[in-house]
Each structure stands twice: as structure tokens, then as C-alpha cells.
PDB file of C-alpha atoms in Angstrom:
ATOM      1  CA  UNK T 103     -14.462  31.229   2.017  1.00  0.00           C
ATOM      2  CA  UNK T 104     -13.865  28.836  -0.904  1.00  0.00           C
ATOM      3  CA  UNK T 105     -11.628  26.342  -1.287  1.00  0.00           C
ATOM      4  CA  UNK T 106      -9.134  27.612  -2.922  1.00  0.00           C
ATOM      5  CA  UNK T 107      -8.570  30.223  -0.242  1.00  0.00           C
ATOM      6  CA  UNK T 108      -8.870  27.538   2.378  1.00  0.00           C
ATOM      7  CA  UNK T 109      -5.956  25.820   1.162  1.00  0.00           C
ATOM      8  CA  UNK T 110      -3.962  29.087   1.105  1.00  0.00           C
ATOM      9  CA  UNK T 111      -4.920  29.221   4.461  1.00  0.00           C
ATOM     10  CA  UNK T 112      -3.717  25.811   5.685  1.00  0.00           C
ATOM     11  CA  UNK T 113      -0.869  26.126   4.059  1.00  0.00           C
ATOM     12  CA  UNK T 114       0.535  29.036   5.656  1.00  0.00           C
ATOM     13  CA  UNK T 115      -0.637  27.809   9.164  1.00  0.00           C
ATOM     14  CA  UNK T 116       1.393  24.554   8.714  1.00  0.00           C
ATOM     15  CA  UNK T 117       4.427  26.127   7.693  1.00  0.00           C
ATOM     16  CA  UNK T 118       4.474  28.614  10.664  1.00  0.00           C
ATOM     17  CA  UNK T 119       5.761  25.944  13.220  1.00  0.00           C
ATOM     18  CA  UNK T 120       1.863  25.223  15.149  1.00  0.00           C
ATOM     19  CA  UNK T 121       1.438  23.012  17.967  1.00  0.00           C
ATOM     20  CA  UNK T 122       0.508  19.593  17.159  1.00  0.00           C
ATOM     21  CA  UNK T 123      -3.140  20.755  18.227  1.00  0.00           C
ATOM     22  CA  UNK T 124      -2.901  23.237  15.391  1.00  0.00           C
ATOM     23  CA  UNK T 125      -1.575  20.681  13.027  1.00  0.00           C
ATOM     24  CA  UNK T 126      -4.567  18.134  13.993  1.00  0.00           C
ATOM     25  CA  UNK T 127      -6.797  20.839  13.454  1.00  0.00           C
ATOM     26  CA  UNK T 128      -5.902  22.033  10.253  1.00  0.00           C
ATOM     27  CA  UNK T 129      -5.436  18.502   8.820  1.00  0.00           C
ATOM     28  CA  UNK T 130      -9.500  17.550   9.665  1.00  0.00           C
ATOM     29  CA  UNK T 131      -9.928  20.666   7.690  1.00  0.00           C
ATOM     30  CA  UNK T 132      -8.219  19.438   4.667  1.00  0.00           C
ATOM     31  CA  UNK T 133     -10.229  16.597   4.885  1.00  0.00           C
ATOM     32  CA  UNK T 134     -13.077  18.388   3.190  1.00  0.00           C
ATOM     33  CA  UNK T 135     -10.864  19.908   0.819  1.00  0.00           C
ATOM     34  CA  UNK T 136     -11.715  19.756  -3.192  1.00  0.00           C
ATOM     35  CA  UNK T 137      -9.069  18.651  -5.553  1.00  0.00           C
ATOM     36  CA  UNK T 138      -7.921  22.332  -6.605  1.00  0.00           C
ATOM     37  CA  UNK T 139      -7.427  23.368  -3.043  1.00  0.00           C
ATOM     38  CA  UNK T 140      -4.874  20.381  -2.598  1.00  0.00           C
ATOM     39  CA  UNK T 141      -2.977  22.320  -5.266  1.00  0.00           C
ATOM     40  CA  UNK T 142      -2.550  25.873  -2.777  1.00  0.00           C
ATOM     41  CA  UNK T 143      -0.600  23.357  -0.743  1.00  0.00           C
ATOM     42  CA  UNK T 144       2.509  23.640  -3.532  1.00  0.00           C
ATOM     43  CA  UNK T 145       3.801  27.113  -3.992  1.00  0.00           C
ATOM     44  CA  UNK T 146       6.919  28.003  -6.615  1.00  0.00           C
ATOM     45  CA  UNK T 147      10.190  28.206  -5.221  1.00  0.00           C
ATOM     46  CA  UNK T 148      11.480  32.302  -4.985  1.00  0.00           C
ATOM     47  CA  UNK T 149      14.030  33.389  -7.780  1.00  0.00           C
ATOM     48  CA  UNK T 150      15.833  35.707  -5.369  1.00  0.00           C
ATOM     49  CA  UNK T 151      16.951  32.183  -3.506  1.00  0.00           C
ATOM     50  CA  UNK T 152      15.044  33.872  -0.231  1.00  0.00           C
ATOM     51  CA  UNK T 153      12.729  30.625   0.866  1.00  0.00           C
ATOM     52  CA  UNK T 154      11.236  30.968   3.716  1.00  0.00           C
ATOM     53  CA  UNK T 155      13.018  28.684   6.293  1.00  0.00           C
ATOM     54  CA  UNK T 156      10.104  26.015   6.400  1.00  0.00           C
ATOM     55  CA  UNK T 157      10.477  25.387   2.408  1.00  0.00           C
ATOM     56  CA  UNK T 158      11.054  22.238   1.443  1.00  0.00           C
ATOM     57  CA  UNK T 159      12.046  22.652  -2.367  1.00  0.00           C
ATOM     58  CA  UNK T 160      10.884  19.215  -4.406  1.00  0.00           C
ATOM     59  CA  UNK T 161      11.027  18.941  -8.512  1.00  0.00           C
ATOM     60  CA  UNK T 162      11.262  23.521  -8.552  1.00  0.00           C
ATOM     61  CA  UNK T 163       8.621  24.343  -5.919  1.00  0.00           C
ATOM     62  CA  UNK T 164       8.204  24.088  -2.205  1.00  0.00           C
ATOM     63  CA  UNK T 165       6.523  21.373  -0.113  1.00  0.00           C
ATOM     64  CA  UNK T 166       6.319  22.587   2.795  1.00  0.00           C
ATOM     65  CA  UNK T 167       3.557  21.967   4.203  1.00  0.00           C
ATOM     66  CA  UNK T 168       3.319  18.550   2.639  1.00  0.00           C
ATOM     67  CA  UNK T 169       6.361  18.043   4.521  1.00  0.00           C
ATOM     68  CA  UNK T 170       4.965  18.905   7.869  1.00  0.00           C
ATOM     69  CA  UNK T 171       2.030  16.789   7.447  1.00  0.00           C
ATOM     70  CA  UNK T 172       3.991  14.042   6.697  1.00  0.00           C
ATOM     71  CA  UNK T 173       6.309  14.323   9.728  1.00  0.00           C
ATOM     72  CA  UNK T 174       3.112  14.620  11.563  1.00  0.00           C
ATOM     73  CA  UNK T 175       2.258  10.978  10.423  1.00  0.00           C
ATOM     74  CA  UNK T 176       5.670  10.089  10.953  1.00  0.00           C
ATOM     75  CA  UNK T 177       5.077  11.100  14.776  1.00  0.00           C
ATOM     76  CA  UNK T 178       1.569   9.408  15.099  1.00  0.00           C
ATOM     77  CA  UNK T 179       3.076   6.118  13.728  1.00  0.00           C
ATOM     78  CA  UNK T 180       6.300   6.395  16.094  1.00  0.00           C
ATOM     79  CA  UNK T 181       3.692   6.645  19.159  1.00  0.00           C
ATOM     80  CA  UNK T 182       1.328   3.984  17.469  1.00  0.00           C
ATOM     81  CA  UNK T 183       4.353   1.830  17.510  1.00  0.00           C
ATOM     82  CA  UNK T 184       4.275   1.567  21.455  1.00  0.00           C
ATOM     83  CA  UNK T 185       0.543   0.212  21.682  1.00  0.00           C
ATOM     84  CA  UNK T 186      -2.444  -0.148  19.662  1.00  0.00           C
ATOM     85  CA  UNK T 187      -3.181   2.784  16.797  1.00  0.00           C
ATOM     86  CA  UNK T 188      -6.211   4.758  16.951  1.00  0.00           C
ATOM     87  CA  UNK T 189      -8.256   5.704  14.379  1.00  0.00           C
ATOM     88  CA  UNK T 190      -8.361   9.532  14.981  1.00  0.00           C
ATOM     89  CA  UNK T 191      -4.973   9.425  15.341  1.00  0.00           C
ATOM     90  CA  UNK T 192      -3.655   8.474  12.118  1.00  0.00           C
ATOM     91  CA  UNK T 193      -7.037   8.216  10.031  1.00  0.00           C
ATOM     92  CA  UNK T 194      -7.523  11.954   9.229  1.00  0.00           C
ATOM     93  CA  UNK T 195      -3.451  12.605   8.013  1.00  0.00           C
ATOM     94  CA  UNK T 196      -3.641   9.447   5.947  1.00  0.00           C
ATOM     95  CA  UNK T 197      -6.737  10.487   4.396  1.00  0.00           C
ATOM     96  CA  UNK T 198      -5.263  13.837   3.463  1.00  0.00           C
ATOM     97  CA  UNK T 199      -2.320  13.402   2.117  1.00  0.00           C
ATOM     98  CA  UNK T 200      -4.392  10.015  -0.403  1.00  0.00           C
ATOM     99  CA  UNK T 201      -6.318  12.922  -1.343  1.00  0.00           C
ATOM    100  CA  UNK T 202      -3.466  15.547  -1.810  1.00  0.00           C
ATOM    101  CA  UNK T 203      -1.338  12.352  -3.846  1.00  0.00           C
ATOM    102  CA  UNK T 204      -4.320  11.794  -5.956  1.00  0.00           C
ATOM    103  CA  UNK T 205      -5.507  15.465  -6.641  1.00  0.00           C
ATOM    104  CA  UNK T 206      -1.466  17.075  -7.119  1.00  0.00           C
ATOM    105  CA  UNK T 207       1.033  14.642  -9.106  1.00  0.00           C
ATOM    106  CA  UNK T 208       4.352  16.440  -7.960  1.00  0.00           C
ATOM    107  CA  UNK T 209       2.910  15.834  -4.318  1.00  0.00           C
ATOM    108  CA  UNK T 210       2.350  11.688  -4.849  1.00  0.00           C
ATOM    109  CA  UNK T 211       5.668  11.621  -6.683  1.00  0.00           C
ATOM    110  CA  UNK T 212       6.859  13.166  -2.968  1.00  0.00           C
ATOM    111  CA  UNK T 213       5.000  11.208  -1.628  1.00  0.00           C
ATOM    112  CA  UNK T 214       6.196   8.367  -2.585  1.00  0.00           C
ATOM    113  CA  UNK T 215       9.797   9.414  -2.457  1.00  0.00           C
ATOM    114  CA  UNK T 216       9.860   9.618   1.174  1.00  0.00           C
ATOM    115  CA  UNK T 217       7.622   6.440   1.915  1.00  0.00           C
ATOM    116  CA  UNK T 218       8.315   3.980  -1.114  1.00  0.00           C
ATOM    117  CA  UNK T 219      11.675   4.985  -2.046  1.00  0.00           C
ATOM    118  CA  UNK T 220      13.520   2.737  -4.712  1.00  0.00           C
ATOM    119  CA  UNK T 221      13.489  -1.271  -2.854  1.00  0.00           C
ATOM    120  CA  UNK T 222      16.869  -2.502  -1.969  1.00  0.00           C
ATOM    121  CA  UNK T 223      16.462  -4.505   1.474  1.00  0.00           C
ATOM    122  CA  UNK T 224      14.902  -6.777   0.000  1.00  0.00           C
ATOM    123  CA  UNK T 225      15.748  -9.570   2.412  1.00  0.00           C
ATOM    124  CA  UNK T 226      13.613  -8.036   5.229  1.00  0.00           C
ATOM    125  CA  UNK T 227       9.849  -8.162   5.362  1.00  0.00           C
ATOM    126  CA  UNK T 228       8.030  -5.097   3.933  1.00  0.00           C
ATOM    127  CA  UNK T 229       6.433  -4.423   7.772  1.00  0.00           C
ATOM    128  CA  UNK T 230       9.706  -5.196   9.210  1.00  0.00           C
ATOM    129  CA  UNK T 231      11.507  -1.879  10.584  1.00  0.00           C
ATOM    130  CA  UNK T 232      11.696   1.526  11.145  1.00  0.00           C
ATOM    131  CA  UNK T 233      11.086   3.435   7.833  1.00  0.00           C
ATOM    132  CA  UNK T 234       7.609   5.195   7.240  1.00  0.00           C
ATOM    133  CA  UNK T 235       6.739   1.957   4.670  1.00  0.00           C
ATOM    134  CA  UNK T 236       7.527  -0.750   7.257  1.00  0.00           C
ATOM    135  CA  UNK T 237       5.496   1.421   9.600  1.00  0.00           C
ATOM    136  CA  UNK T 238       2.656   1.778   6.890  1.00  0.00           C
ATOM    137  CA  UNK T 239       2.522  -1.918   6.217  1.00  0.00           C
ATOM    138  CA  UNK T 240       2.501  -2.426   9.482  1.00  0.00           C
ATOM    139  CA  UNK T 241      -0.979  -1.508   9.346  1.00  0.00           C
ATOM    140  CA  UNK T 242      -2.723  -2.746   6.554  1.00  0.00           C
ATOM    141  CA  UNK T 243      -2.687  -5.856   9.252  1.00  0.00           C
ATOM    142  CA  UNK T 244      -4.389  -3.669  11.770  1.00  0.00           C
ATOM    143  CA  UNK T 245      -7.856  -5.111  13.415  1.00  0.00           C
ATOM    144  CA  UNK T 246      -9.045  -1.388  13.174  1.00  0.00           C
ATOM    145  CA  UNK T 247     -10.534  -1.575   9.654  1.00  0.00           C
ATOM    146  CA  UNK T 248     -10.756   2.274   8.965  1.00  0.00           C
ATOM    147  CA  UNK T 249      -7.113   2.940   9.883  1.00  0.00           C
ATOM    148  CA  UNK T 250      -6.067  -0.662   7.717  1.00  0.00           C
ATOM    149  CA  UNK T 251      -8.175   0.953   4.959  1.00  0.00           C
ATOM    150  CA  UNK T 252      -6.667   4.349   5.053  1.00  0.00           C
ATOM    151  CA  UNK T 253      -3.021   3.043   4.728  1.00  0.00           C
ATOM    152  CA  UNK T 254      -4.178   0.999   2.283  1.00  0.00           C
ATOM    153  CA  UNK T 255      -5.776   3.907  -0.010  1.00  0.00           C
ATOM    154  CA  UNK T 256      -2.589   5.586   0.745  1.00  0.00           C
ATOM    155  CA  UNK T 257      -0.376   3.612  -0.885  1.00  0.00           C
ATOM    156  CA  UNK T 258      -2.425   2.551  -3.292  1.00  0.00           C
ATOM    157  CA  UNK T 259      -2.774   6.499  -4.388  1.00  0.00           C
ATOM    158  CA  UNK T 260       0.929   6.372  -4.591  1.00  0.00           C
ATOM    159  CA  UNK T 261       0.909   3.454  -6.699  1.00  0.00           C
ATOM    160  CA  UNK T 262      -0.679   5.164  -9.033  1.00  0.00           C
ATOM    161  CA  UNK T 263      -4.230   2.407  -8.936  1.00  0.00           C
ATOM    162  CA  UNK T 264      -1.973  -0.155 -10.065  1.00  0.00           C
ATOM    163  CA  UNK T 265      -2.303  -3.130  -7.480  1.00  0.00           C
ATOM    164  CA  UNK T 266       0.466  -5.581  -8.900  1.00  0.00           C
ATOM    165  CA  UNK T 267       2.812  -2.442  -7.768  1.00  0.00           C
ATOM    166  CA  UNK T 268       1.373  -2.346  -4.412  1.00  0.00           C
ATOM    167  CA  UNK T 269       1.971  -6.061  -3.849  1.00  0.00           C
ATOM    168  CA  UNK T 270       5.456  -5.434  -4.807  1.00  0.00           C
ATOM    169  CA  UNK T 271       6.457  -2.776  -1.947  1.00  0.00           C
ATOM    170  CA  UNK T 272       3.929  -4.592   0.885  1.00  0.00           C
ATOM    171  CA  UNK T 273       3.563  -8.153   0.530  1.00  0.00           C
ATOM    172  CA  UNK T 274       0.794 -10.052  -1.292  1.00  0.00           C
ATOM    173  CA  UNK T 275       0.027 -10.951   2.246  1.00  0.00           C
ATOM    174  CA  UNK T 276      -0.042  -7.907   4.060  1.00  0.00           C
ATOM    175  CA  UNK T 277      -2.471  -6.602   1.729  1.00  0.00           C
ATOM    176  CA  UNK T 278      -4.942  -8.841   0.925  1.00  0.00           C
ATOM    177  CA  UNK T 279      -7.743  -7.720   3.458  1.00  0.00           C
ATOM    178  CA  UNK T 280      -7.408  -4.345   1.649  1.00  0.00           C
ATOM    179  CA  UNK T 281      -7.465  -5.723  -1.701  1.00  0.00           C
ATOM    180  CA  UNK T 282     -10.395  -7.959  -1.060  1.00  0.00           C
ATOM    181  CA  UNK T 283     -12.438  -5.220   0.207  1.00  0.00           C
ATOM    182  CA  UNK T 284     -11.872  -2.914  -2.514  1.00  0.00           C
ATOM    183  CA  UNK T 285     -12.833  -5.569  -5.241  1.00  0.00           C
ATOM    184  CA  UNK T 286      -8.590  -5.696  -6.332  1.00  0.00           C
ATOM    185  CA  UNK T 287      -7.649  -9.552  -5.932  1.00  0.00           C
ATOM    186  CA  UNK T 288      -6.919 -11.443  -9.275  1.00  0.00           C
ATOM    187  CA  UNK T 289      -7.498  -8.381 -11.606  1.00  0.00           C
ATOM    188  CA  UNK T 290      -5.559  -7.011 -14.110  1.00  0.00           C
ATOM    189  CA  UNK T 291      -3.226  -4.265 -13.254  1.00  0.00           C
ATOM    190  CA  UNK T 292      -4.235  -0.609 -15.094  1.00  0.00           C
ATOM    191  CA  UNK T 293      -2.812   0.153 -18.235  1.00  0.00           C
ATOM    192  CA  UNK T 294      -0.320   3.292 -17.860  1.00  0.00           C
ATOM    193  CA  UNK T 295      -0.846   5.969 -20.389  1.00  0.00           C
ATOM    194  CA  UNK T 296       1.644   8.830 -21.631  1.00  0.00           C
ATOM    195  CA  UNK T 297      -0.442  11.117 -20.223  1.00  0.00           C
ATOM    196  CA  UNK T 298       0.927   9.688 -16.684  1.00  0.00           C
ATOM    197  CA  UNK T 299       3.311  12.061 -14.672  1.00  0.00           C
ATOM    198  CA  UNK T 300       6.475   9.922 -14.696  1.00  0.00           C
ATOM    199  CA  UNK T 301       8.950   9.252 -11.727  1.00  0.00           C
ATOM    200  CA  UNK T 302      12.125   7.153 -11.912  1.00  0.00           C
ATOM    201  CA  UNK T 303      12.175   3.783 -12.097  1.00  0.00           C
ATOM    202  CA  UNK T 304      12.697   1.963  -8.765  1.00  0.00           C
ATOM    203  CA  UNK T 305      14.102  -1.476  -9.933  1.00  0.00           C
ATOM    204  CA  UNK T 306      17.193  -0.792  -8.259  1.00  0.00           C
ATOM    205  CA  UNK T 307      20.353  -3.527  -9.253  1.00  0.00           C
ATOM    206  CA  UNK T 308      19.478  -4.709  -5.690  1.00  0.00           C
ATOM    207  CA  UNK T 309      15.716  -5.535  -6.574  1.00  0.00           C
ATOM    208  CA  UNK T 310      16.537  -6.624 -10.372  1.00  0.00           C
ATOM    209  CA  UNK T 311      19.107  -9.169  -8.549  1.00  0.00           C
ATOM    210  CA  UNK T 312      16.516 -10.942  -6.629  1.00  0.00           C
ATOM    211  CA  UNK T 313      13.394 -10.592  -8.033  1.00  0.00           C
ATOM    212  CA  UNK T 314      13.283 -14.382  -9.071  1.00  0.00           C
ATOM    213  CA  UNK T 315      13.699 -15.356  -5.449  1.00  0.00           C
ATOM    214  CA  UNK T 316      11.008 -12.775  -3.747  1.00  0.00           C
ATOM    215  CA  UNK T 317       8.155 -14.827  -2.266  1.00  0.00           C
ATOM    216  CA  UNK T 318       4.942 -12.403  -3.662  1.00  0.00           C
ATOM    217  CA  UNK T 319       3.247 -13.488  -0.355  1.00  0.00           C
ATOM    218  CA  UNK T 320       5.910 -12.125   2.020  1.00  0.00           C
ATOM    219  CA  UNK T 321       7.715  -9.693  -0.520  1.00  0.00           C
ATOM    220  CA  UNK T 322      11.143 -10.493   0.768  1.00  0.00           C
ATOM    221  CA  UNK T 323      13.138 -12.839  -0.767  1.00  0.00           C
ATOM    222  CA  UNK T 324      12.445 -16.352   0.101  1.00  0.00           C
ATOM    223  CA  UNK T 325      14.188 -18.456   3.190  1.00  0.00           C
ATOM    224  CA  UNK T 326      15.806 -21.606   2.420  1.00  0.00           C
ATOM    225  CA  UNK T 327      14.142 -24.383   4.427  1.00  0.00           C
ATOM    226  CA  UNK T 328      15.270 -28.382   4.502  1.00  0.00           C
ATOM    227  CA  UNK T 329      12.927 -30.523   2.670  1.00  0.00           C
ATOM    228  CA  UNK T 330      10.630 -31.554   4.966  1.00  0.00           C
ATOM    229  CA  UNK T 331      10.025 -34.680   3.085  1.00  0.00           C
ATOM    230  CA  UNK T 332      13.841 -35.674   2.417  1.00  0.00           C
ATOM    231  CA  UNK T 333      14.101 -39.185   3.463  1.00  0.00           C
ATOM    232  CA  UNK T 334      10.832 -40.650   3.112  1.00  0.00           C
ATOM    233  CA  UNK T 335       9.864 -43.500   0.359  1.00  0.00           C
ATOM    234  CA  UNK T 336       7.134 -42.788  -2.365  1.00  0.00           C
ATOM    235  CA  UNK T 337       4.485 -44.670   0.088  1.00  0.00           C
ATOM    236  CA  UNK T 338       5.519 -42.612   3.255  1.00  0.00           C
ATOM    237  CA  UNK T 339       4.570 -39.466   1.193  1.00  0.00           C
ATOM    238  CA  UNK T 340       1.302 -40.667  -0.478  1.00  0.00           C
ATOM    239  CA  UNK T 341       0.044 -41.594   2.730  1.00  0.00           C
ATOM    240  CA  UNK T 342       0.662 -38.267   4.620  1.00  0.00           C
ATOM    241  CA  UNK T 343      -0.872 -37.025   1.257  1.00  0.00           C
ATOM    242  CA  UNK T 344      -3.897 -38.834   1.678  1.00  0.00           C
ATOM    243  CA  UNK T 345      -3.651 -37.896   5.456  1.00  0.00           C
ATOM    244  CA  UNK T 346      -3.764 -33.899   4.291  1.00  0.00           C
ATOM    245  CA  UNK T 347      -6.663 -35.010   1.613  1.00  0.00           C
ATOM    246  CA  UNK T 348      -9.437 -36.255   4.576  1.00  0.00           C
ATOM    247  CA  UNK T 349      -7.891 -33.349   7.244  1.00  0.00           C
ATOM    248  CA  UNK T 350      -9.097 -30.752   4.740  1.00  0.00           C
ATOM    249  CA  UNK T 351     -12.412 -32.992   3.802  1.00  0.00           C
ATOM    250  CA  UNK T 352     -13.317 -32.695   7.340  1.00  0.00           C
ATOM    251  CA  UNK T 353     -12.955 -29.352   7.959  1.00  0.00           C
ATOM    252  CA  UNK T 354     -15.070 -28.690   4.707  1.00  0.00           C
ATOM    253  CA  UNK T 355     -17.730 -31.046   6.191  1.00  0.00           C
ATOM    254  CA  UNK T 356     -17.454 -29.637   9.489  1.00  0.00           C
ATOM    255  CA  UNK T 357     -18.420 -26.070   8.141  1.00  0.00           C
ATOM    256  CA  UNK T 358     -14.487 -24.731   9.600  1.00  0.00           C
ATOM    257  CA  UNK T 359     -13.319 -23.949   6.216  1.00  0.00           C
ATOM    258  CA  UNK T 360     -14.856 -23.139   3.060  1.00  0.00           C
ATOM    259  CA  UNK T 361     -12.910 -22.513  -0.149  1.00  0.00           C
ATOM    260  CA  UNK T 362     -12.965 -19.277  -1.976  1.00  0.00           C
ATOM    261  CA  UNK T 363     -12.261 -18.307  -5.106  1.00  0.00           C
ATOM    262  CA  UNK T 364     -12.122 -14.466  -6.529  1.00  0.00           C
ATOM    263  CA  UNK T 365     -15.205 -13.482  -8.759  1.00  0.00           C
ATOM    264  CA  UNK T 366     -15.771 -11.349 -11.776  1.00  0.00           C
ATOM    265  CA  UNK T 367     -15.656  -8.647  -9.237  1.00  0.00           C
ATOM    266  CA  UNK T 368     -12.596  -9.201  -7.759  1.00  0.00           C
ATOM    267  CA  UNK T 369     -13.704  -9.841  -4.387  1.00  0.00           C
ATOM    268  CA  UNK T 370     -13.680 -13.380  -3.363  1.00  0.00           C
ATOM    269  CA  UNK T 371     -16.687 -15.473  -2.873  1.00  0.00           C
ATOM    270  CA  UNK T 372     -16.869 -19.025  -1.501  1.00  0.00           C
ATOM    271  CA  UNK T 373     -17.391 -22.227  -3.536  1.00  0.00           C
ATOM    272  CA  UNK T 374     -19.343 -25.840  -3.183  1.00  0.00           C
ATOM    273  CA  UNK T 375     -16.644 -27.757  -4.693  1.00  0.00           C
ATOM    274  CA  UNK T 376     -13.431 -28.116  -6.016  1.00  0.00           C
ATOM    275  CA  UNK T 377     -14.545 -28.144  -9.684  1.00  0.00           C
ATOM    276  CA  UNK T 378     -16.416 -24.972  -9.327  1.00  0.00           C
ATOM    277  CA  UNK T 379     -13.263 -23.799  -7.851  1.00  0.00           C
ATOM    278  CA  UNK T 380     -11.209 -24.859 -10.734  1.00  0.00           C
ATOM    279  CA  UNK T 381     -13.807 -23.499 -13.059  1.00  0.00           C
ATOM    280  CA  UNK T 382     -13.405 -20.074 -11.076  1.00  0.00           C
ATOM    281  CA  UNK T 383     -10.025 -19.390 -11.564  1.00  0.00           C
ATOM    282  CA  UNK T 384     -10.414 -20.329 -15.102  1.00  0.00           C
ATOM    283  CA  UNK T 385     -12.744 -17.994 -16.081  1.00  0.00           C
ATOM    284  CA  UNK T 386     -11.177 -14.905 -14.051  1.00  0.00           C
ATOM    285  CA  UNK T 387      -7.482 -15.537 -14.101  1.00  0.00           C
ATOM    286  CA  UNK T 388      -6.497 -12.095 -16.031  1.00  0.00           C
ATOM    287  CA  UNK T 389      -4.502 -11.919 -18.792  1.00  0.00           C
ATOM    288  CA  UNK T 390      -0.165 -11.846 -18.422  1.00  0.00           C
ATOM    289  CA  UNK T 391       0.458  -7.871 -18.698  1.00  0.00           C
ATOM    290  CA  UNK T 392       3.544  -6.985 -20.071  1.00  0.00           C
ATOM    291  CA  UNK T 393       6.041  -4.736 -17.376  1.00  0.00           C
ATOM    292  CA  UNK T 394       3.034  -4.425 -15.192  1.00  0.00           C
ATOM    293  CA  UNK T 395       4.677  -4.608 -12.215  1.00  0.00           C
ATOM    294  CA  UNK T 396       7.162  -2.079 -13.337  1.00  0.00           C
ATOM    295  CA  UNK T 397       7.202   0.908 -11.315  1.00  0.00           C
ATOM    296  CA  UNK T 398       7.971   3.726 -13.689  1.00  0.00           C
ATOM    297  CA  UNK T 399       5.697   6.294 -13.096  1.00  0.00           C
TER     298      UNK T 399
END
């Protein structure tokens, strides 16, 4: 059997209501799947109006069985959410449906639709909540590094490669153990061509209203704190300056804490100094793209 005709076949198995043993089953098949039998996974909607009762029509054709691998995820996180997630229980689905997003653009654009629809809480943390991204970013913090690197890929699929994007639905923070790993800190997002598949843009009124005040770290919008130095004379704050200064000199000295600065690579690598440091950032900070963080796909 080829591939082709192995995607037929998962297809139809996923859209005839299995078990969740089925489903598991089928989706560690998919796993080995090419990129053209991702595409027997989207089938044209009927003209007669007669879809079977398991379509789910997206853009003119039916996702179906998208759709029930995605509420399959949606089920694995739910139960992850109680305890600790395992890796065969959420590794496998993720993996499929990065592959699926990256091999079939109307299934990343519903993809992405159901997990990073347009922002507009933007005064929440991205891995605070119940939606499928909150549950998502949730664990790209994970201490299992497979399933961390599988959401990871995931969304990163749906962004289309384009990191600055990712940042701006998780969190500079929640993602930076991904984007380390994967060589993606400090560099320059991709250039989007016209030959990309385009969505709608999610800058929402909500998200244009804000986006001055989101902390990149967090993504949320920032919390207004009291100065913690309100009060105190020029003297009182060079000397809990100089305090800070031989704190961090010690811990350098100490071995506790080295500095770090991202290479050529994009993967960061530690330094002696704080000139080398400087020098560093210099010579890899990339260059100011223009609407690169601008989500129109």
C-alpha cells in the first residue's frame, strides 16, 4: 500500500466515530506519512449538499478528520491538565497534525483558526486558561523535552517559520527553551513571499490597542508596579547599584552564573566578559524588518 492510499485509509477510519484506541492507532500511522498523503486527509465538499455527518466544511472542502484529530489533542491536553503530560500521550497527535500544517496549507490555516485565533485577551498570560493555545503554551514550559519540542514545532508550523510571530501568541518567555534549541533566538524573522497561502490578518482593534504596552517576555500587557526606588536620594540608589554590581561579580567568580550571548547560529553560547558580550550582540543583532511581526498569512 502506498501512501497515498494510506491516507485514504486513515481518513475514512477517523471519520467513522473509532474508539480512542482506534484514533491512537491511526494517528502513529500518520506519523510515517509523506507530504502527499497528508493531502487524502482533505476531501471536496458534495454539490448535492449530502455531507456525510462527520464533515467539517473549512474554506469549500471537508476537514473532518483533521477535526477529529484535533479534538483528540484537545482531550489529551484536558487530562494532561490534571497531572504531569506524557510523551506518548500528546507527542504522536502533535507531530501529525506539524506535519499535516506544513505539508496541506488549507489544513495550517485550520489549524491555526482553532488554536491561534485572532488575539484579543490580551491582558491574560498566553499559558493562562482554558483554550487549546493556553493549553499549548502551557507546554513549551514542560520538563519533558520531546513533548516541549513538539508543541513548539507545532506552532511554529502554524506560524508559518516566522519566530517574531510565535513570540507574539506565546510569550518571549515561554518559548525560549524551544527557540534556543532550534538555533531561532536573535534572528531575523523569514521574509513572506506572494507565493504564501494567505489568512486574515489577526491584529484585532483589541491587539492594535495595546500593542505598545505588551511586555514581549510575558506577551500580555504589562502590570503597573510602584517604583521600587521612589523615595530614595541619588546616593541611596548608587549604592544598592554598586550592591547589584559585586552580587553579580560573585556569582560570575563563583562559577553560579555565566553570561550568554546568542551566536551567528542563533543558539546562545556563553561569554568571558562583558565586552565580548557587548561585542556579541553587536555583531548578531539582526536587522529592523519591516511588519515582521504581522500575522497576515
Amino acid at each position: 500500500m502506498d501512501f497515498v492510499n494510506l491516507g485514504q485509509v486513515c481518513r475514512e477510519m477517523l471519520v467513522k466515530k473509532p474508539s480512542d484506541e482506534v484514533k491512537r492507532h491511526v494517528i502513529n500511522l500518520l506519523t510515517v506519512v509523506k507530504n502527499f498523503g497528508y493531502s487524502q486527509l482533505v476531501v471536496p465538499i458534495a454539490e448535492d449538499g449530502n455531507s456525510p455527518e462527520s464533515a467539517v466544511p473549512f474554506e469549500g472542502v471537508d476537514l473532518g478528520a483533521v477535526a477529529v484529530m484535533l479534538h483528540f489533542l484537545e482531550e489529551k491536553l484536558s487530562i494532561a491538565g490534571g497531572g504531569k503530560p506524557t510523551d506518548d500521550q500528546l507527542s504522536p497527535v502533535l507531530c501529525t497534525l506539524t506535519e499535516a500544517a506544513k505539508a496541506v496549507p488549507v489544513i495550517r490555516r485550520f489549524l491555526k483558526a482553532q488554536i491561534l485565533p485572532p488575539l484579543r485577551e490580551l491582558h491574560q498570560r498566553p499559558e493562562v486558561g482554558t483554550t487549546m493555545r493556553n493549553k499549548i503554551c502551557r507546554l513549551l514550559t514542560s520538563t519533558q523535552i520531546s513533548v516541549r519540542d513538539s508543541a513548539g514545532d507545532l506552532l511554529f508550523a502554524l506560524c508559518k517559520g516566522n519566530a517574531k510571530r510565535l513570540i507574539k501568541y506565546t510569550g518571549y518567555g515561554n518559548a525560549a527553551g524551544w527557540l534556543a534549541d532550534r538555533g531561532l533566538m536573535g534572528l531575523p524573522a523569514p521574509v513572506l513571499t506572494a507565493e504564501d497561502d494567505s489568512d486574515t490578518n489577526s491584529d484585532t482593534e483589541e491587539y492594535s490597542a495595546v500593542k505598545s504596552d505588551i511586555d514581549p517576555m510575558t506577551g500580555a500587557v504589562r502590570v503597573e508596579r510602584p517604583d521600587p526606588m521612589a523615595g530614595m536620594s541619588d546616593e541611596q540608589k548608587e549604592h544598592l547599584a554598586m550592591e547589584l554590581v559585586h552580587g553579580m561579580d560573585k556569582l560570575l567568580r563563583t562559577g553560579q552564573f555565566k553570561p550568554v550571548a546568542v551566536g551567528a547560529d542563533g543558539r546562545p553560547h556563553s561569554v568571558e566578559n562583558v565586552m565580548q558580550f557587548r561585542e556579541e550582540i553587536l555583531k548578531n543583532q539582526p536587522e529592523r524588518q519591516s511588519k515582521s511581526d504581522s500575522d497576515s498569512d
